[in-house]
Coordinates of N, CA, C and O in Angstrom, one line a residue:
M1 N 12.8 -4.7 11.4 CA 11.4 -4.7 11.0 C 11.3 -4.2 9.5 O 12.0 -3.2 9.1
Q2 N 10.5 -5.0 8.8 CA 10.4 -4.6 7.3 C 9.5 -3.5 7.1 O 8.6 -3.2 7.9
S3 N 9.7 -2.7 6.0 CA 8.9 -1.6 5.7 C 7.5 -2.1 5.2 O 7.4 -3.2 4.8
V4 N 6.6 -1.1 5.1 CA 5.3 -1.5 4.6 C 5.4 -2.0 3.1 O 4.8 -3.0 2.8
Q5 N 6.3 -1.4 2.3 CA 6.5 -1.8 0.9 C 7.1 -3.2 0.9 O 6.7 -4.0 0.0
E6 N 8.0 -3.5 1.8 CA 8.6 -4.8 1.8 C 7.6 -5.9 2.2 O 7.5 -7.0 1.6
T7 N 6.7 -5.5 3.2 CA 5.6 -6.4 3.6 C 4.7 -6.7 2.4 O 4.3 -7.8 2.2
I8 N 4.3 -5.6 1.7 CA 3.4 -5.7 0.6 C 4.0 -6.7 -0.5 O 3.3 -7.6 -0.9
R9 N 5.2 -6.4 -0.8 CA 5.9 -7.3 -1.8 C 5.9 -8.7 -1.4 O 5.6 -9.6 -2.1
K10 N 6.3 -9.0 -0.1 CA 6.3 -10.3 0.4 C 5.0 -11.0 0.3 O 4.9 -12.2 -0.1
I11 N 3.9 -10.3 0.8 CA 2.6 -10.9 0.8 C 2.2 -11.2 -0.7 O 1.6 -12.3 -0.9
L12 N 2.4 -10.3 -1.6 CA 1.9 -10.5 -2.9 C 2.8 -11.5 -3.8 O 2.3 -12.1 -4.7
T13 N 4.1 -11.7 -3.4 CA 4.9 -12.5 -4.2 C 5.4 -13.8 -3.6 O 5.7 -14.8 -4.2
A14 N 5.4 -13.9 -2.2 CA 6.0 -15.0 -1.6 C 5.2 -15.7 -0.5 O 5.5 -16.8 -0.1
T15 N 4.1 -15.1 -0.1 CA 3.4 -15.7 1.1 C 2.5 -16.8 0.7 O 2.2 -17.7 1.5
G16 N 2.0 -16.9 -0.6 CA 1.2 -18.0 -1.0 C 0.0 -17.4 -1.8 O -0.3 -16.2 -1.8
D17 N -0.6 -18.3 -2.6 CA -1.6 -17.9 -3.6 C -3.0 -18.1 -3.2 O -3.9 -17.9 -4.0
T18 N -3.3 -18.6 -2.0 CA -4.7 -18.8 -1.6 C -5.2 -17.7 -0.7 O -4.7 -17.5 0.4
W19 N -6.1 -16.8 -1.3 CA -6.5 -15.6 -0.6 C -8.0 -15.8 -0.2 O -8.9 -15.9 -1.1
A20 N -8.3 -15.8 1.1 CA -9.7 -15.7 1.5 C -10.1 -14.2 1.5 O -9.4 -13.4 2.1
V21 N -11.2 -13.9 0.8 CA -11.6 -12.5 0.7 C -12.9 -12.4 1.5 O -14.0 -12.8 1.1
V22 N -12.7 -11.8 2.7 CA -13.8 -11.7 3.6 C -14.7 -10.5 3.3 O -14.2 -9.4 3.2
G23 N -16.0 -10.8 3.0 CA -16.9 -9.7 2.6 C -17.2 -9.9 1.1 O -18.0 -9.1 0.5
L24 N -16.6 -10.9 0.4 CA -16.9 -11.1 -1.0 C -18.2 -11.8 -1.3 O -18.4 -12.9 -0.8
S25 N -19.0 -11.1 -2.0 CA -20.3 -11.7 -2.4 C -20.5 -11.6 -3.9 O -19.6 -11.1 -4.6
S26 N -21.6 -12.0 -4.4 CA -21.8 -11.9 -5.9 C -22.2 -10.5 -6.3 O -22.5 -10.2 -7.5
N27 N -22.3 -9.5 -5.4 CA -22.7 -8.1 -5.7 C -21.5 -7.5 -6.5 O -20.5 -7.1 -5.9
R28 N -21.7 -7.3 -7.8 CA -20.7 -6.8 -8.7 C -20.3 -5.3 -8.4 O -19.3 -4.8 -8.8
R29 N -21.2 -4.6 -7.6 CA -21.0 -3.2 -7.3 C -20.1 -3.0 -6.1 O -19.6 -1.9 -5.9
R30 N -19.8 -4.1 -5.4 CA -18.9 -4.0 -4.3 C -17.4 -4.0 -4.7 O -17.1 -4.8 -5.6
A31 N -16.6 -3.3 -4.0 CA -15.2 -3.3 -4.3 C -14.5 -4.7 -4.2 O -13.7 -5.0 -5.1
A32 N -15.0 -5.5 -3.3 CA -14.4 -6.8 -3.2 C -14.5 -7.6 -4.4 O -13.6 -8.4 -4.8
H33 N -15.6 -7.5 -5.2 CA -15.8 -8.2 -6.4 C -14.8 -7.9 -7.4 O -14.2 -8.8 -8.0
G34 N -14.5 -6.6 -7.6 CA -13.4 -6.2 -8.6 C -12.0 -6.6 -8.2 O -11.2 -7.1 -9.0
V35 N -11.8 -6.4 -6.9 CA -10.4 -6.8 -6.4 C -10.2 -8.3 -6.5 O -9.1 -8.7 -6.9
A36 N -11.2 -9.1 -6.2 CA -11.0 -10.5 -6.3 C -10.7 -10.9 -7.8 O -9.9 -11.8 -8.0
D37 N -11.4 -10.2 -8.7 CA -11.1 -10.5 -10.1 C -9.7 -10.2 -10.5 O -9.0 -11.0 -11.2
V38 N -9.2 -9.1 -10.0 CA -7.8 -8.7 -10.2 C -6.8 -9.8 -9.6 O -5.9 -10.2 -10.3
L39 N -7.1 -10.2 -8.4 CA -6.3 -11.2 -7.7 C -6.2 -12.5 -8.6 O -5.2 -13.1 -8.8
Q40 N -7.4 -12.9 -9.1 CA -7.5 -14.1 -9.9 C -6.6 -13.9 -11.2 O -5.9 -14.8 -11.6
R41 N -6.7 -12.8 -11.8 CA -5.9 -12.5 -13.0 C -4.4 -12.6 -12.8 O -3.7 -12.9 -13.7
Y42 N -4.0 -12.3 -11.5 CA -2.6 -12.4 -11.2 C -2.3 -13.8 -10.6 O -1.2 -13.9 -9.9
G43 N -3.1 -14.7 -10.7 CA -2.8 -16.1 -10.4 C -3.1 -16.5 -8.9 O -2.8 -17.6 -8.5
K44 N -3.9 -15.7 -8.2 CA -4.3 -16.0 -6.9 C -5.6 -16.9 -6.9 O -6.5 -16.6 -7.7
R45 N -5.7 -17.8 -6.0 CA -6.9 -18.5 -5.8 C -7.7 -17.7 -4.8 O -7.3 -17.6 -3.6
I46 N -8.9 -17.3 -5.2 CA -9.7 -16.5 -4.2 C -10.7 -17.4 -3.6 O -11.2 -18.4 -4.2
V47 N -11.0 -17.2 -2.3 CA -12.0 -18.0 -1.5 C -13.0 -17.0 -0.9 O -12.6 -16.2 0.0
P48 N -14.2 -16.9 -1.5 CA -15.2 -16.0 -1.0 C -15.6 -16.3 0.5 O -15.9 -17.5 0.7
V49 N -15.6 -15.4 1.4 CA -16.0 -15.6 2.7 C -17.1 -14.5 3.0 O -16.9 -13.3 3.0
H50 N -18.3 -15.0 3.2 CA -19.5 -14.2 3.4 C -20.6 -15.0 4.0 O -20.7 -16.2 3.7
P51 N -21.4 -14.4 4.8 CA -22.5 -15.2 5.4 C -23.4 -16.0 4.4 O -23.9 -17.1 4.7
K52 N -23.5 -15.5 3.2 CA -24.3 -16.2 2.2 C -23.6 -17.3 1.6 O -24.2 -18.2 0.9
A53 N -22.3 -17.4 1.7 CA -21.4 -18.5 1.2 C -21.7 -18.7 -0.3 O -21.8 -19.9 -0.8
E54 N -21.8 -17.6 -1.1 CA -22.0 -17.7 -2.5 C -20.8 -18.2 -3.3 O -19.7 -17.9 -2.8
T55 N -21.0 -18.8 -4.4 CA -19.9 -19.0 -5.4 C -19.7 -17.7 -6.1 O -20.6 -17.2 -6.7
V56 N -18.5 -17.3 -6.1 CA -18.1 -16.0 -6.8 C -16.9 -16.3 -7.7 O -15.9 -16.9 -7.2
H57 N -16.9 -15.7 -8.9 CA -15.7 -15.9 -9.8 C -15.4 -17.4 -9.9 O -14.2 -17.8 -10.0
G58 N -16.4 -18.3 -9.9 CA -16.2 -19.7 -10.0 C -15.6 -20.4 -8.8 O -15.3 -21.6 -8.9
E59 N -15.5 -19.7 -7.7 CA -14.9 -20.3 -6.5 C -16.0 -20.5 -5.4 O -16.8 -19.6 -5.2
Q60 N -16.1 -21.6 -4.8 CA -17.0 -22.0 -3.7 C -16.8 -21.0 -2.6 O -15.7 -20.7 -2.1
G61 N -17.9 -20.5 -2.0 CA -17.8 -19.6 -0.9 C -18.0 -20.3 0.4 O -18.6 -21.4 0.4
Y62 N -17.6 -19.7 1.5 CA -17.8 -20.2 2.8 C -18.3 -19.2 3.8 O -18.0 -18.0 3.6
P63 N -19.1 -19.5 4.8 CA -19.7 -18.5 5.6 C -18.7 -17.8 6.6 O -18.9 -16.7 6.9
T64 N -17.7 -18.5 7.0 CA -16.7 -18.0 7.9 C -15.3 -18.6 7.6 O -15.2 -19.6 6.9
L65 N -14.3 -17.9 8.1 CA -12.9 -18.4 7.8 C -12.7 -19.8 8.4 O -12.1 -20.6 7.7
D66 N -13.3 -20.1 9.5 CA -13.0 -21.4 10.1 C -13.8 -22.6 9.5 O -13.6 -23.7 9.9
T67 N -14.6 -22.3 8.5 CA -15.3 -23.3 7.8 C -14.6 -23.7 6.5 O -15.0 -24.6 5.8
I68 N -13.5 -23.0 6.1 CA -12.7 -23.3 4.9 C -11.9 -24.6 5.2 O -11.2 -24.6 6.1
P69 N -12.1 -25.6 4.4 CA -11.5 -26.9 4.7 C -10.1 -27.1 4.1 O -9.7 -28.2 4.0
F70 N -9.4 -26.0 3.9 CA -8.0 -26.1 3.4 C -7.3 -24.9 3.9 O -7.9 -23.9 4.3
P71 N -5.9 -25.0 3.8 CA -5.1 -23.8 4.3 C -5.3 -22.6 3.5 O -5.5 -22.6 2.3
V72 N -5.3 -21.4 4.2 CA -5.4 -20.1 3.6 C -4.1 -19.4 3.9 O -3.6 -19.4 5.0
D73 N -3.6 -18.8 2.8 CA -2.3 -18.0 3.0 C -2.5 -16.6 3.4 O -1.9 -16.1 4.4
V74 N -3.5 -15.9 2.8 CA -3.7 -14.5 3.1 C -5.2 -14.3 3.3 O -6.0 -14.8 2.6
V75 N -5.6 -13.5 4.3 CA -7.0 -13.1 4.5 C -7.1 -11.6 4.2 O -6.5 -10.8 4.8
D76 N -7.9 -11.3 3.1 CA -8.1 -10.0 2.6 C -9.4 -9.5 3.2 O -10.5 -10.2 3.0
V77 N -9.4 -8.4 3.9 CA -10.6 -8.0 4.7 C -11.3 -6.8 4.2 O -10.8 -5.7 4.1
F78 N -12.6 -7.1 3.7 CA -13.5 -6.0 3.2 C -14.6 -5.8 4.1 O -15.8 -5.9 3.7
V79 N -14.4 -5.6 5.4 CA -15.5 -5.3 6.3 C -15.2 -4.0 7.0 O -14.0 -3.5 7.0
N80 N -16.2 -3.4 7.7 CA -16.0 -2.2 8.4 C -14.9 -2.4 9.5 O -14.7 -3.4 10.0
S81 N -14.2 -1.3 9.7 CA -13.1 -1.3 10.7 C -13.5 -1.9 12.1 O -12.8 -2.6 12.7
E82 N -14.8 -1.6 12.5 CA -15.3 -2.1 13.8 C -15.3 -3.6 13.8 O -15.3 -4.2 14.9
L83 N -15.5 -4.3 12.7 CA -15.6 -5.7 12.6 C -14.3 -6.4 12.2 O -14.1 -7.6 12.4
A84 N -13.3 -5.6 11.7 CA -12.1 -6.1 11.1 C -11.2 -6.8 12.2 O -10.5 -7.8 11.8
G85 N -11.1 -6.3 13.4 CA -10.3 -6.9 14.4 C -10.6 -8.3 14.7 O -9.7 -9.2 14.8
A86 N -11.9 -8.6 14.8 CA -12.3 -10.0 15.0 C -11.9 -10.9 13.8 O -11.5 -12.1 14.0
V87 N -12.0 -10.4 12.6 CA -11.6 -11.1 11.4 C -10.1 -11.4 11.5 O -9.6 -12.5 11.2
A88 N -9.3 -10.4 11.8 CA -7.9 -10.6 12.0 C -7.6 -11.7 13.0 O -6.7 -12.5 12.8
D89 N -8.3 -11.7 14.1 CA -8.1 -12.7 15.1 C -8.4 -14.1 14.6 O -7.7 -15.0 14.9
Q90 N -9.5 -14.2 13.8 CA -9.9 -15.4 13.2 C -8.8 -15.9 12.2 O -8.5 -17.1 12.1
A91 N -8.2 -14.9 11.5 CA -7.2 -15.3 10.5 C -6.0 -15.9 11.2 O -5.4 -16.9 10.8
V92 N -5.6 -15.3 12.3 CA -4.5 -15.8 13.1 C -4.9 -17.2 13.6 O -4.1 -18.2 13.5
A93 N -6.1 -17.4 14.1 CA -6.5 -18.7 14.7 C -6.5 -19.8 13.6 O -6.2 -21.0 14.0
I94 N -6.8 -19.5 12.4 CA -6.8 -20.6 11.3 C -5.4 -20.8 10.7 O -5.3 -21.6 9.9
G95 N -4.4 -20.0 11.2 CA -3.1 -20.2 10.7 C -2.7 -19.5 9.4 O -1.8 -19.9 8.7
A96 N -3.5 -18.4 9.0 CA -3.1 -17.6 7.9 C -1.7 -17.0 8.1 O -1.3 -16.8 9.2
K97 N -1.0 -16.9 6.9 CA 0.3 -16.3 7.0 C 0.3 -14.8 7.0 O 1.3 -14.2 7.3
A98 N -0.8 -14.2 6.5 CA -0.8 -12.7 6.4 C -2.3 -12.3 6.4 O -3.2 -13.0 6.1
V99 N -2.5 -11.0 6.9 CA -3.8 -10.4 6.9 C -3.6 -9.1 6.1 O -2.6 -8.3 6.3
W100 N -4.6 -8.8 5.3 CA -4.6 -7.6 4.5 C -5.9 -6.8 4.7 O -7.0 -7.3 4.4
F101 N -5.8 -5.6 5.4 CA -7.0 -4.8 5.5 C -7.1 -3.8 4.3 O -6.1 -3.1 4.1
Q102 N -8.2 -3.8 3.7 CA -8.4 -3.0 2.5 C -8.4 -1.5 2.8 O -8.4 -1.1 4.0
L103 N -8.4 -0.7 1.8 CA -8.4 0.8 1.9 C -9.6 1.2 2.8 O -10.7 0.7 2.7
G104 N -9.3 2.0 3.8 CA -10.3 2.5 4.7 C -10.5 1.6 5.9 O -11.3 1.9 6.8
V105 N -9.9 0.4 5.9 CA -10.1 -0.5 7.1 C -8.9 -0.4 8.0 O -7.8 -0.8 7.6
I106 N -9.1 0.2 9.1 CA -8.0 0.5 10.0 C -8.4 0.1 11.5 O -9.4 0.4 12.0
D107 N -7.5 -0.7 12.1 CA -7.6 -1.1 13.5 C -6.2 -1.3 14.0 O -5.6 -2.4 13.8
Q108 N -5.7 -0.3 14.7 CA -4.3 -0.4 15.2 C -4.1 -1.5 16.2 O -3.1 -2.2 16.2
D109 N -5.1 -1.7 17.1 CA -5.0 -2.8 18.1 C -4.9 -4.2 17.4 O -4.1 -5.0 17.8
A110 N -5.8 -4.4 16.4 CA -5.7 -5.6 15.6 C -4.4 -5.8 14.9 O -3.8 -6.9 14.9
Y111 N -3.9 -4.7 14.4 CA -2.5 -4.7 13.7 C -1.5 -5.2 14.8 O -0.7 -6.1 14.5
G112 N -1.5 -4.6 15.9 CA -0.6 -5.0 17.0 C -0.7 -6.5 17.4 O 0.3 -7.2 17.5
R113 N -1.9 -6.9 17.6 CA -2.2 -8.4 18.0 C -1.7 -9.3 16.9 O -1.1 -10.3 17.1
T114 N -2.0 -9.0 15.6 CA -1.6 -9.8 14.5 C -0.1 -9.9 14.3 O 0.4 -11.0 14.2
R115 N 0.5 -8.8 14.4 CA 2.0 -8.8 14.3 C 2.6 -9.5 15.4 O 3.6 -10.2 15.3
A116 N 2.1 -9.3 16.7 CA 2.6 -10.0 17.8 C 2.5 -11.5 17.7 O 3.3 -12.3 18.3
A117 N 1.5 -12.0 16.9 CA 1.3 -13.4 16.7 C 2.2 -13.9 15.6 O 2.2 -15.1 15.2
G118 N 3.1 -13.0 15.0 CA 4.0 -13.4 14.0 C 3.4 -13.5 12.6 O 4.0 -14.1 11.7
V119 N 2.3 -12.8 12.4 CA 1.6 -12.8 11.1 C 1.8 -11.5 10.4 O 1.6 -10.4 11.1
D120 N 2.3 -11.5 9.2 CA 2.4 -10.3 8.4 C 1.1 -9.6 8.3 O 0.0 -10.2 8.1
M121 N 1.1 -8.2 8.2 CA -0.2 -7.5 8.1 C 0.1 -6.2 7.3 O 1.1 -5.5 7.5
V122 N -0.9 -5.9 6.5 CA -0.9 -4.6 5.8 C -2.3 -4.0 6.1 O -3.3 -4.7 6.1
M123 N -2.3 -2.7 6.3 CA -3.6 -2.0 6.6 C -3.8 -0.8 5.7 O -2.9 -0.1 5.3
D124 N -5.1 -0.6 5.3 CA -5.5 0.6 4.5 C -4.8 0.6 3.2 O -4.3 1.7 2.7
R125 N -4.7 -0.5 2.5 CA -4.1 -0.7 1.2 C -5.0 -1.6 0.4 O -5.7 -2.3 0.9
C126 N -4.7 -1.6 -1.0 CA -5.5 -2.4 -1.9 C -4.6 -3.3 -2.7 O -3.7 -2.7 -3.4
P127 N -4.7 -4.6 -2.7 CA -3.8 -5.4 -3.5 C -3.9 -5.2 -5.0 O -3.0 -5.3 -5.7
A128 N -5.1 -4.8 -5.4 CA -5.4 -4.6 -6.9 C -4.6 -3.3 -7.3 O -4.3 -3.2 -8.5
I129 N -4.3 -2.4 -6.4 CA -3.5 -1.2 -6.7 C -2.0 -1.6 -6.6 O -1.2 -1.2 -7.4
E130 N -1.7 -2.4 -5.6 CA -0.3 -2.7 -5.3 C 0.4 -3.7 -6.3 O 1.5 -3.6 -6.6
I131 N -0.4 -4.7 -6.8 CA 0.2 -5.8 -7.6 C 0.8 -5.2 -8.9 O 2.0 -5.5 -9.2
P132 N 0.1 -4.3 -9.6 CA 0.7 -3.8 -10.8 C 2.0 -3.0 -10.6 O 2.9 -2.9 -11.4
R133 N 2.1 -2.4 -9.4 CA 3.3 -1.6 -9.0 C 4.6 -2.5 -8.8 O 5.7 -1.9 -8.8
L134 N 4.4 -3.8 -8.6 CA 5.5 -4.6 -8.3 C 6.5 -4.7 -9.5 O 7.7 -4.9 -9.3
G135 N 6.0 -4.6 -10.7 CA 6.8 -4.6 -11.9 C 7.4 -5.9 -12.3 O 7.9 -6.7 -11.8

């Protein structure tokens, strides 16, 4: 079994560059907005997923993961822990290669289900913090 740091490195460098950011809206005060900006600067294609389906950072938004008409590599989850498990299940259902729960988003059962489905997962971490650490 790979360590958390190995999983983080794999997701950020080898899993793929299309990141669905669940909870991303045009609200600049939300953490998702800034993290999506960092992901873009590091060459990731961000896909906003929010009920409003707004265009954010120049990328078309979608209301749900299953309405995105192309493959998604990583699902980055900016929703409350109570809602995150359902998002992880949707990520597995659409064939995402990895699920990333943001800082403060924790659901051990969802982690277990996602890993059991063969999908990499990181929980309670932020890619905008982890990317610069890769060196």
